[in-house]
Tab-separated table of C-alpha atoms in Angstrom:
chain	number	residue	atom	x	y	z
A	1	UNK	CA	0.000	0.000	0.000
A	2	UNK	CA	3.026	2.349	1.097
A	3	UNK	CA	4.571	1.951	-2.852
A	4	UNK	CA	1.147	2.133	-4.162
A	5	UNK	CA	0.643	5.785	-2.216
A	6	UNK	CA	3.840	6.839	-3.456
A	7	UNK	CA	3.240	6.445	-7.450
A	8	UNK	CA	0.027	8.340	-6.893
A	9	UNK	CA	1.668	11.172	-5.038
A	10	UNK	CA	4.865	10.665	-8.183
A	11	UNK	CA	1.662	11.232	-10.887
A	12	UNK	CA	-0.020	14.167	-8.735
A	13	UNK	CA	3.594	16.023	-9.177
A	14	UNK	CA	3.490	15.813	-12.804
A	15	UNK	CA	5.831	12.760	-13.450
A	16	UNK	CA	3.943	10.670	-15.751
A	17	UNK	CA	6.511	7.888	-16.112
A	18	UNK	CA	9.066	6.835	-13.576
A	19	UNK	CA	11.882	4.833	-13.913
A	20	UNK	CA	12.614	3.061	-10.369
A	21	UNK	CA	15.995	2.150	-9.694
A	22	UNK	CA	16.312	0.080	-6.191
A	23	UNK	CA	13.148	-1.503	-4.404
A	24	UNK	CA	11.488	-3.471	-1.997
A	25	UNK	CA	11.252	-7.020	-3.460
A	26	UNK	CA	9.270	-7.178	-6.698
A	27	UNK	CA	6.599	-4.453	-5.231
A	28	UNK	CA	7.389	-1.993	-8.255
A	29	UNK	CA	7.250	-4.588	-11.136
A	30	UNK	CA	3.809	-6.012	-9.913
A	31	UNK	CA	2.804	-2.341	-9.078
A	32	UNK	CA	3.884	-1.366	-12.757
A	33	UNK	CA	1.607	-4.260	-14.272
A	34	UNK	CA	-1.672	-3.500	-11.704
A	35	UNK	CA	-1.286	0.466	-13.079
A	36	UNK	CA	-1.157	-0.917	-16.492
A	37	UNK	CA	-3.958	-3.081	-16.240
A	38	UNK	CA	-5.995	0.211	-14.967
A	39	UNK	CA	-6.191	-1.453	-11.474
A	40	UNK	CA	-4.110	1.116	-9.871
A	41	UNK	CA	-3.136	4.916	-10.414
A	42	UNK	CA	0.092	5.857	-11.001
A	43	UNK	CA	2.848	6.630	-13.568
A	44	UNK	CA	4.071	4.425	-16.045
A	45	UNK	CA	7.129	2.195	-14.276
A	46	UNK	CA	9.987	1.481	-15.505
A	47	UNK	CA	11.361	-1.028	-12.982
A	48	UNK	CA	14.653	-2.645	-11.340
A	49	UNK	CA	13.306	-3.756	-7.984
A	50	UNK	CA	15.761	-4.581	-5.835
A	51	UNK	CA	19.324	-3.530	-6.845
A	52	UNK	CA	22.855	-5.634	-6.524
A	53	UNK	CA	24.964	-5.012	-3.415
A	54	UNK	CA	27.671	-6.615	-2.051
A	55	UNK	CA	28.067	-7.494	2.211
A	56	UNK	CA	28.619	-4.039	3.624
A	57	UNK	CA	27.852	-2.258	0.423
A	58	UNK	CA	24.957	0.650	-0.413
A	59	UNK	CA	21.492	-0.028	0.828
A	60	UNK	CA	22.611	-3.552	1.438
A	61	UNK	CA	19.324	-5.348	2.836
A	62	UNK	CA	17.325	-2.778	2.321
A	63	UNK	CA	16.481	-1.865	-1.511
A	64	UNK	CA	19.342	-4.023	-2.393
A	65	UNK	CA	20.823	-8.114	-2.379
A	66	UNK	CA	23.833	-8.919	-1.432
A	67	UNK	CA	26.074	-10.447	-3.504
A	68	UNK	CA	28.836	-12.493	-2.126
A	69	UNK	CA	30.413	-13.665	-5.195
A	70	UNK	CA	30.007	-13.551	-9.005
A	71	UNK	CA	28.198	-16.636	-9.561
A	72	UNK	CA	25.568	-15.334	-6.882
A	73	UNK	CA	24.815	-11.868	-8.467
A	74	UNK	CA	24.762	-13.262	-11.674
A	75	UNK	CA	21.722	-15.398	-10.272
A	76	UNK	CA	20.107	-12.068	-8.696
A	77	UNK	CA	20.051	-10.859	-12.237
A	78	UNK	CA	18.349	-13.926	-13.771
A	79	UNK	CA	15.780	-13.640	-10.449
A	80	UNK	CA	14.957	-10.077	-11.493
A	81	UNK	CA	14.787	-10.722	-15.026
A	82	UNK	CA	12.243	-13.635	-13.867
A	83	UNK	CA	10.355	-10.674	-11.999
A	84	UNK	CA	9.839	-9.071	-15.471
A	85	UNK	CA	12.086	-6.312	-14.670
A	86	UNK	CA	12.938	-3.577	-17.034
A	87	UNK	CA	16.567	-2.793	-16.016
A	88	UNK	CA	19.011	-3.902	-13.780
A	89	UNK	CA	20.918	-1.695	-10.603
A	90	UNK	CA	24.110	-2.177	-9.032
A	91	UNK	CA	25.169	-0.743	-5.865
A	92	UNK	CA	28.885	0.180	-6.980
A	93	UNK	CA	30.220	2.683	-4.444
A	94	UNK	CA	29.102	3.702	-1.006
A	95	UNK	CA	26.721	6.859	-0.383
A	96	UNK	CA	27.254	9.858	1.755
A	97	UNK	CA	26.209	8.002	4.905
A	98	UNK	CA	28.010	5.174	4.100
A	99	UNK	CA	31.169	7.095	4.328
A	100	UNK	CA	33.312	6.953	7.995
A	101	UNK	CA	35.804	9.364	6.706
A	102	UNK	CA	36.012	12.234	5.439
A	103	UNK	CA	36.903	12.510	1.231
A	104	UNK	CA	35.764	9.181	1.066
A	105	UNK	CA	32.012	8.776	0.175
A	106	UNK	CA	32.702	6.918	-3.083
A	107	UNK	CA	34.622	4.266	-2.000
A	108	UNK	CA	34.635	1.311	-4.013
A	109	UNK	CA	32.443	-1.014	-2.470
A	110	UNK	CA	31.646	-3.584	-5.341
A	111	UNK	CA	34.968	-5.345	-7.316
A	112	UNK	CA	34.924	-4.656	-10.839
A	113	UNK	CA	34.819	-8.392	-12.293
A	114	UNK	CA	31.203	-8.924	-10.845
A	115	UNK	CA	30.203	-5.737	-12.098
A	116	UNK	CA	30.986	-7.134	-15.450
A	117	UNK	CA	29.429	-10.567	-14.755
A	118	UNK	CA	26.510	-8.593	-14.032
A	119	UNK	CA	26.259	-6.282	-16.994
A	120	UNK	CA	27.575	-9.206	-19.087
A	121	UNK	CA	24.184	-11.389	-17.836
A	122	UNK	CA	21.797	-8.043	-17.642
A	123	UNK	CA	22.908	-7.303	-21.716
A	124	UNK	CA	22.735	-11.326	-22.702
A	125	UNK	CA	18.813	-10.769	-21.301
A	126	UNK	CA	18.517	-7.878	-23.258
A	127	UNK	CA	18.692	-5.717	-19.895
A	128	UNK	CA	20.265	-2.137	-19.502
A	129	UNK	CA	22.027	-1.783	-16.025
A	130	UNK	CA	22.102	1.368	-13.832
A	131	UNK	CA	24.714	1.612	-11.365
A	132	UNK	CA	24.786	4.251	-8.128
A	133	UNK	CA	28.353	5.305	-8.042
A	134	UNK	CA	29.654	8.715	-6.366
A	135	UNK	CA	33.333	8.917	-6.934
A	136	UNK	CA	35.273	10.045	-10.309
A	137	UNK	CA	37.162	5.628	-9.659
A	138	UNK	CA	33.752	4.172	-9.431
A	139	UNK	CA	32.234	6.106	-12.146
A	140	UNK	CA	35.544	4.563	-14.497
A	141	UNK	CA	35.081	1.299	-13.149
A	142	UNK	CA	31.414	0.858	-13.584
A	143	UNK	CA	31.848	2.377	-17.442
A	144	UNK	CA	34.897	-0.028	-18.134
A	145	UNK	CA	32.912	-2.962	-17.225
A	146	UNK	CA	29.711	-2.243	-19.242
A	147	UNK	CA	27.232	0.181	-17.197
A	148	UNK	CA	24.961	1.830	-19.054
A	149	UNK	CA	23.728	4.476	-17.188
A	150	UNK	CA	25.584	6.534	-14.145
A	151	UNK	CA	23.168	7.822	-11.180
A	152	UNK	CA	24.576	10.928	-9.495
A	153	UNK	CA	28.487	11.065	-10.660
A	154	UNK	CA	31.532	12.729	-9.405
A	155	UNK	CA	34.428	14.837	-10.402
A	156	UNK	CA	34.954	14.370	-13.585
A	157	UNK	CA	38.390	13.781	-15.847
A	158	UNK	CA	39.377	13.530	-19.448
A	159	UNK	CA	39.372	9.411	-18.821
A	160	UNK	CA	35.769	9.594	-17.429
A	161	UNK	CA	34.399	11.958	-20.217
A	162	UNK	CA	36.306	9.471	-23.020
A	163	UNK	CA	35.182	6.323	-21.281
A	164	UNK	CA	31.494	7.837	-21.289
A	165	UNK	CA	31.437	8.478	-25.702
A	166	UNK	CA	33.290	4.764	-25.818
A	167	UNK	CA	30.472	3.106	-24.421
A	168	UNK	CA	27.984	4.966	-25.266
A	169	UNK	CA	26.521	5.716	-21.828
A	170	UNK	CA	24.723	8.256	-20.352
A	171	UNK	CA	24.736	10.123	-17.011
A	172	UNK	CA	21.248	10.311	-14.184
A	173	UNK	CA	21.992	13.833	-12.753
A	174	UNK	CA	20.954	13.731	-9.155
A	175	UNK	CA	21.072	17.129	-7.418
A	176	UNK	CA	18.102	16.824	-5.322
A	177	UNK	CA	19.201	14.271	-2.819
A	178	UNK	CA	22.766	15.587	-2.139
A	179	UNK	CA	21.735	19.097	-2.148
A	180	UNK	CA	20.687	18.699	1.906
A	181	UNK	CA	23.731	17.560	3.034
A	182	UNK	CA	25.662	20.036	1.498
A	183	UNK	CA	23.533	23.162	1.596
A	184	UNK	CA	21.546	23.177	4.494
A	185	UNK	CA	23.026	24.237	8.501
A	186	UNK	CA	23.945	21.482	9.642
A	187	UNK	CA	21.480	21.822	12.656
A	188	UNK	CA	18.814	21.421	10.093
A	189	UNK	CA	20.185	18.721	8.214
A	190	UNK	CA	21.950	16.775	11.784
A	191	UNK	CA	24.758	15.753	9.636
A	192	UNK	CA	28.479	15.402	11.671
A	193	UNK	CA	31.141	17.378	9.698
A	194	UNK	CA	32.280	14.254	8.313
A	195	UNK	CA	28.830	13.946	6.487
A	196	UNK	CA	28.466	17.718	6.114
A	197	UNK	CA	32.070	17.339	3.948
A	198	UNK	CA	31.467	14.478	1.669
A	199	UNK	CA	27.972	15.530	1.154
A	200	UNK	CA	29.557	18.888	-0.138
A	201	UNK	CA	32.073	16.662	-1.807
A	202	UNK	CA	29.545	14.450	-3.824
A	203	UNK	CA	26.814	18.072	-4.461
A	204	UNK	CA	30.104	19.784	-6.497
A	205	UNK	CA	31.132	16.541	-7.634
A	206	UNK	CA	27.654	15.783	-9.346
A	207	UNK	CA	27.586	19.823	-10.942
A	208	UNK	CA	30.707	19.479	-12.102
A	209	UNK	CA	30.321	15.723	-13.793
A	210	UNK	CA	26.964	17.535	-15.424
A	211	UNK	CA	28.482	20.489	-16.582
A	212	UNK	CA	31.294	18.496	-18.550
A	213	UNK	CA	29.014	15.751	-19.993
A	214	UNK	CA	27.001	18.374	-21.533
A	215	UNK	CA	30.589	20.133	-22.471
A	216	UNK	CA	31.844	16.626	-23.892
A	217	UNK	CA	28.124	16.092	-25.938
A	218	UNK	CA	27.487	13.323	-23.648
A	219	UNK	CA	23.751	12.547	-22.974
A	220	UNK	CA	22.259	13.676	-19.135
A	221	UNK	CA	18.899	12.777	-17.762
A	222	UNK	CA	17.348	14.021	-14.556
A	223	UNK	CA	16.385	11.919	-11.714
A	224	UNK	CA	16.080	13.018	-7.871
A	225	UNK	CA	16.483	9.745	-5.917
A	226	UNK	CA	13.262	9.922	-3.686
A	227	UNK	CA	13.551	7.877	-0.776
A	228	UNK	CA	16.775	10.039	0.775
A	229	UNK	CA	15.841	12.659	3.348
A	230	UNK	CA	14.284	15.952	2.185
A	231	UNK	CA	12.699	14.723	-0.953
A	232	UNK	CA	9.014	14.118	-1.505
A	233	UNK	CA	7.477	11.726	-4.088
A	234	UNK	CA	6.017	15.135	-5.678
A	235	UNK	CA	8.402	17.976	-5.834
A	236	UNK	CA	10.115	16.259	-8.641
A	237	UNK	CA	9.881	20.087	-10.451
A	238	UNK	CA	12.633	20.922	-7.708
A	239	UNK	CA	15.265	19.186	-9.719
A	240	UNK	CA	14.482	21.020	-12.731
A	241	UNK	CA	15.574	23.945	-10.817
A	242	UNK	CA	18.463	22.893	-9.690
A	243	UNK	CA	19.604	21.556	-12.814
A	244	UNK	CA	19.112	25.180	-14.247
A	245	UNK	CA	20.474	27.239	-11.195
A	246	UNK	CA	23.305	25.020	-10.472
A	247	UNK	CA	24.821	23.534	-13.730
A	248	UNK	CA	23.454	26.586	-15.566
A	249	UNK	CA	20.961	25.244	-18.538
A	250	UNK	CA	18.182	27.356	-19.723
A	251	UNK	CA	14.704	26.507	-18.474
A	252	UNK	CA	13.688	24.920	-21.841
A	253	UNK	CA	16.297	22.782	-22.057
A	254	UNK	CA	15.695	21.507	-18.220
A	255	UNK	CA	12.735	20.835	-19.560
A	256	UNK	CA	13.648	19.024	-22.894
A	257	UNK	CA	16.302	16.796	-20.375
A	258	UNK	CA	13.241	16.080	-17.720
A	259	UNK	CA	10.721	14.885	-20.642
A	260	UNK	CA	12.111	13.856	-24.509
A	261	UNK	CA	15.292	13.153	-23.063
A	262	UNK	CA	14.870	11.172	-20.485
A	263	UNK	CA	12.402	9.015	-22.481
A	264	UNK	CA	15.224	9.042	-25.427
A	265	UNK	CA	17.388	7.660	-22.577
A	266	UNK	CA	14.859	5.148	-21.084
A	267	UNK	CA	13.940	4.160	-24.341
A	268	UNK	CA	10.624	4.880	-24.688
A	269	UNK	CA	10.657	8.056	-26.974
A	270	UNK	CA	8.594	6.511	-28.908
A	271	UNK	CA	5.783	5.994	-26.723
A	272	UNK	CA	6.111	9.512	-24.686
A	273	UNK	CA	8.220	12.667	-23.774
A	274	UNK	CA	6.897	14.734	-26.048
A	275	UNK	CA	3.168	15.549	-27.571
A	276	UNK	CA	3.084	13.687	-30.892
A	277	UNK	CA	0.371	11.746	-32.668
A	278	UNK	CA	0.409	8.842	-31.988
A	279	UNK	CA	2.227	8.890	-28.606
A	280	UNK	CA	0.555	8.299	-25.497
A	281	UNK	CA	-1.190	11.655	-24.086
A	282	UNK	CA	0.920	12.559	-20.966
A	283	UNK	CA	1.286	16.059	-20.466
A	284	UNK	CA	0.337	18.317	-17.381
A	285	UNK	CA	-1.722	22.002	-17.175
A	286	UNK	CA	-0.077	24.692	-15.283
A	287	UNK	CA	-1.311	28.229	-14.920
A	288	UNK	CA	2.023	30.270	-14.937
A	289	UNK	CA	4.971	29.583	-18.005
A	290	UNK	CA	7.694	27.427	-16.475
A	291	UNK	CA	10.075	28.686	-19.774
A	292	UNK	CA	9.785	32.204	-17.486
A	293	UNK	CA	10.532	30.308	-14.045
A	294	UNK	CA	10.663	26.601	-13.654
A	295	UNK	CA	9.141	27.004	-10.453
A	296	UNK	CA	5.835	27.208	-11.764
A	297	UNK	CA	5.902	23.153	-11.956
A	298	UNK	CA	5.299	23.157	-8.706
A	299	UNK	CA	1.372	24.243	-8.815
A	300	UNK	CA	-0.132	21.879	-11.156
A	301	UNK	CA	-3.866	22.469	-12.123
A	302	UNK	CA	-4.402	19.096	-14.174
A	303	UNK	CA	-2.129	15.503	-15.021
A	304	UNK	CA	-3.106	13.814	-18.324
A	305	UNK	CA	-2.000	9.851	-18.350
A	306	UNK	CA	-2.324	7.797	-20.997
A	307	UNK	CA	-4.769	10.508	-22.158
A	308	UNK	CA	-6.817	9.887	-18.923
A	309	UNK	CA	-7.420	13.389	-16.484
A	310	UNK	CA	-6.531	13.678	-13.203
A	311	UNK	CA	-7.028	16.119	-10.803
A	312	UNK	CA	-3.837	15.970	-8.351
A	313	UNK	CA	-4.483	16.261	-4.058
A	314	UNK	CA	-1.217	16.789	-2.522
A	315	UNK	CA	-0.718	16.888	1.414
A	316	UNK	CA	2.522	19.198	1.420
A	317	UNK	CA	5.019	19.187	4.330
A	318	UNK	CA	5.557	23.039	5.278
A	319	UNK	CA	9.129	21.910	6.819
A	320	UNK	CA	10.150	20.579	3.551
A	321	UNK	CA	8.672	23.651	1.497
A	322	UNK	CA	10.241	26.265	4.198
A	323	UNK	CA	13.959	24.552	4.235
A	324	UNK	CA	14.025	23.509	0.496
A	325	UNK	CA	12.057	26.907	-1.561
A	326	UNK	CA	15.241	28.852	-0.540
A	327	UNK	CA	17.283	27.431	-3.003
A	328	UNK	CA	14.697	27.344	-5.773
A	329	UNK	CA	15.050	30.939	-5.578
């Protein structure tokens, strides 16, 4: 029921399709197929369920398996692909709380010959993988051995950017969930100064691998990582924003990343993420012109799915708005 609340909430913010990267058991696959089936409301899914850890790894036990050797992850991906999922996620490098020092919160958690057993079984099932990975050596590894897509980044290099045209991968900006930890007084946030300087570490590290992607003509989607603290399954709009005010795009083409693009890069173009005939009719009414301030994503008057209407009821939390509208500003 808790998943099933949090797609509606996902389609009341205006996200029409949602591409879930890390879950709890096969909830978002058989969540995907009840909303298809018109049994459910919600967005289109495009779904991993649980990701592929390793013992002491990111979100191990939580959205994520552990894998303890090669032969065992390569059996989590055949179990997923059993689930009907539509992509596979590994768990490559730890997280800002996983992090017990400071400078490291990108430490290699997962070695690179099962990442490549796993994107070696993911592509023979004809399966893209998504990897998390926050530092500029995990980001290199996880391209090396055959990940498609990078969520977040880090500081990038010449290596990174070359690695990224090779295989012909593409990067998940995240600025939304790291944006907290860096940003916010730290009596707001309660990060320790250790947290406070890797979560500053992985914010700049994340601008910076955005900026030079779109520098090095290498494609960029948005994403915002809901689930970490301070983000809402409906203020997606917020990372729109932050894409524009921090890595310095122009509204419209925030836009054109959060729609077209990131259905080029999910590949589904075809289907939505744009208004075409003979697409599917997602779109959303607002009264003000986000091309003059993104911000007016956040009041949305109507949500068209699949050409079906629907009138969105959010619940807002005023801590949230208060600590999070100051740097939409």
């Amino acid at each position: 029921q808790m998943v099933c609340n949090f797609a509606k909430l996902e389609l009341y913010g205006g996200v029409t399709t949602i591409r879930t990267v890390g879950g709890l058991k096969d909830f978002d696959t058989r969540l995907r197929n009840e909303i298809k089936a018109g049994k459910k409301t919600g967005p289109m899914i495009l779904a991993a369920n649980e990701g592929i850890t390793v013992e002491g790894g990111h979100m191990a036990g939580s959205v994520a398996r552990v894998a303890r050797n090669n032969e065992e992850a390569k059996r989590f991906v055949e179990a997923s692909y059993a689930q009907g999922v539509d992509l596979v996620k590994l768990m490559i490098t730890g997280g800002v709380l996983d992090a017990k020092e400071k400078g490291v919160p990108g430490e290699m958690k997962m070695p690179e010959d099962m990442i490549q057993t796993i994107c070696k079984k993911a592509h023979q099932l004809g399966l893209l993988t998504s990897a998390h990975v926050e530092s500029t050596e995990g980001v290199k590894a996880a391209l090396r051995n055959g990940v498609d897509s990078i969520e977040h980044g880090a500081k990038p290099d010449q290596e990174m950017m070359e690695l990224f045209k090779e295989k012909k991968a593409f990067l998940i900006t995240t600025l939304s969930p790291a944006l907290p930890f860096a940003l916010f007084d730290p009596s707001v946030s309660k990060v320790d100064d250790t947290q406070l300087f890797n979560g500053k570490m992985v914010f700049d590290g994340i601008v910076e691998c955005s900026k030079a992607a779109l520098e090095n003509h290498i494609p960029v989607g948005l994403g915002n990582d809901v689930g970490c603290p301070w983000i809402t399954q409906y203020d997606f709009y917020r990372e729109l924003v932050y894409f524009h005010k921090y890595v310095g795009v122009t509204n419209g083409f925030a836009i054109y990343t959060a729609t077209l693009q990131n259905a080029i890069l999910a590949g589904i173009s075809d289907i939505t993420g744009s208004i075409d005939a003979g697409k599917q009719a997602d779109m959303i009414v607002v009264k003000e012109n986000p091309l003059d301030d993104l911000n007016a994503l956040k009041n949305i008057e109507l949500v068209f799915t699949k050409g079906k209407m629907v009138h969105p009821k959010i619940k807002r939390d005023k801590e949230i708005e208060q600590r999070l509208d100051v740097f939409c500003k």
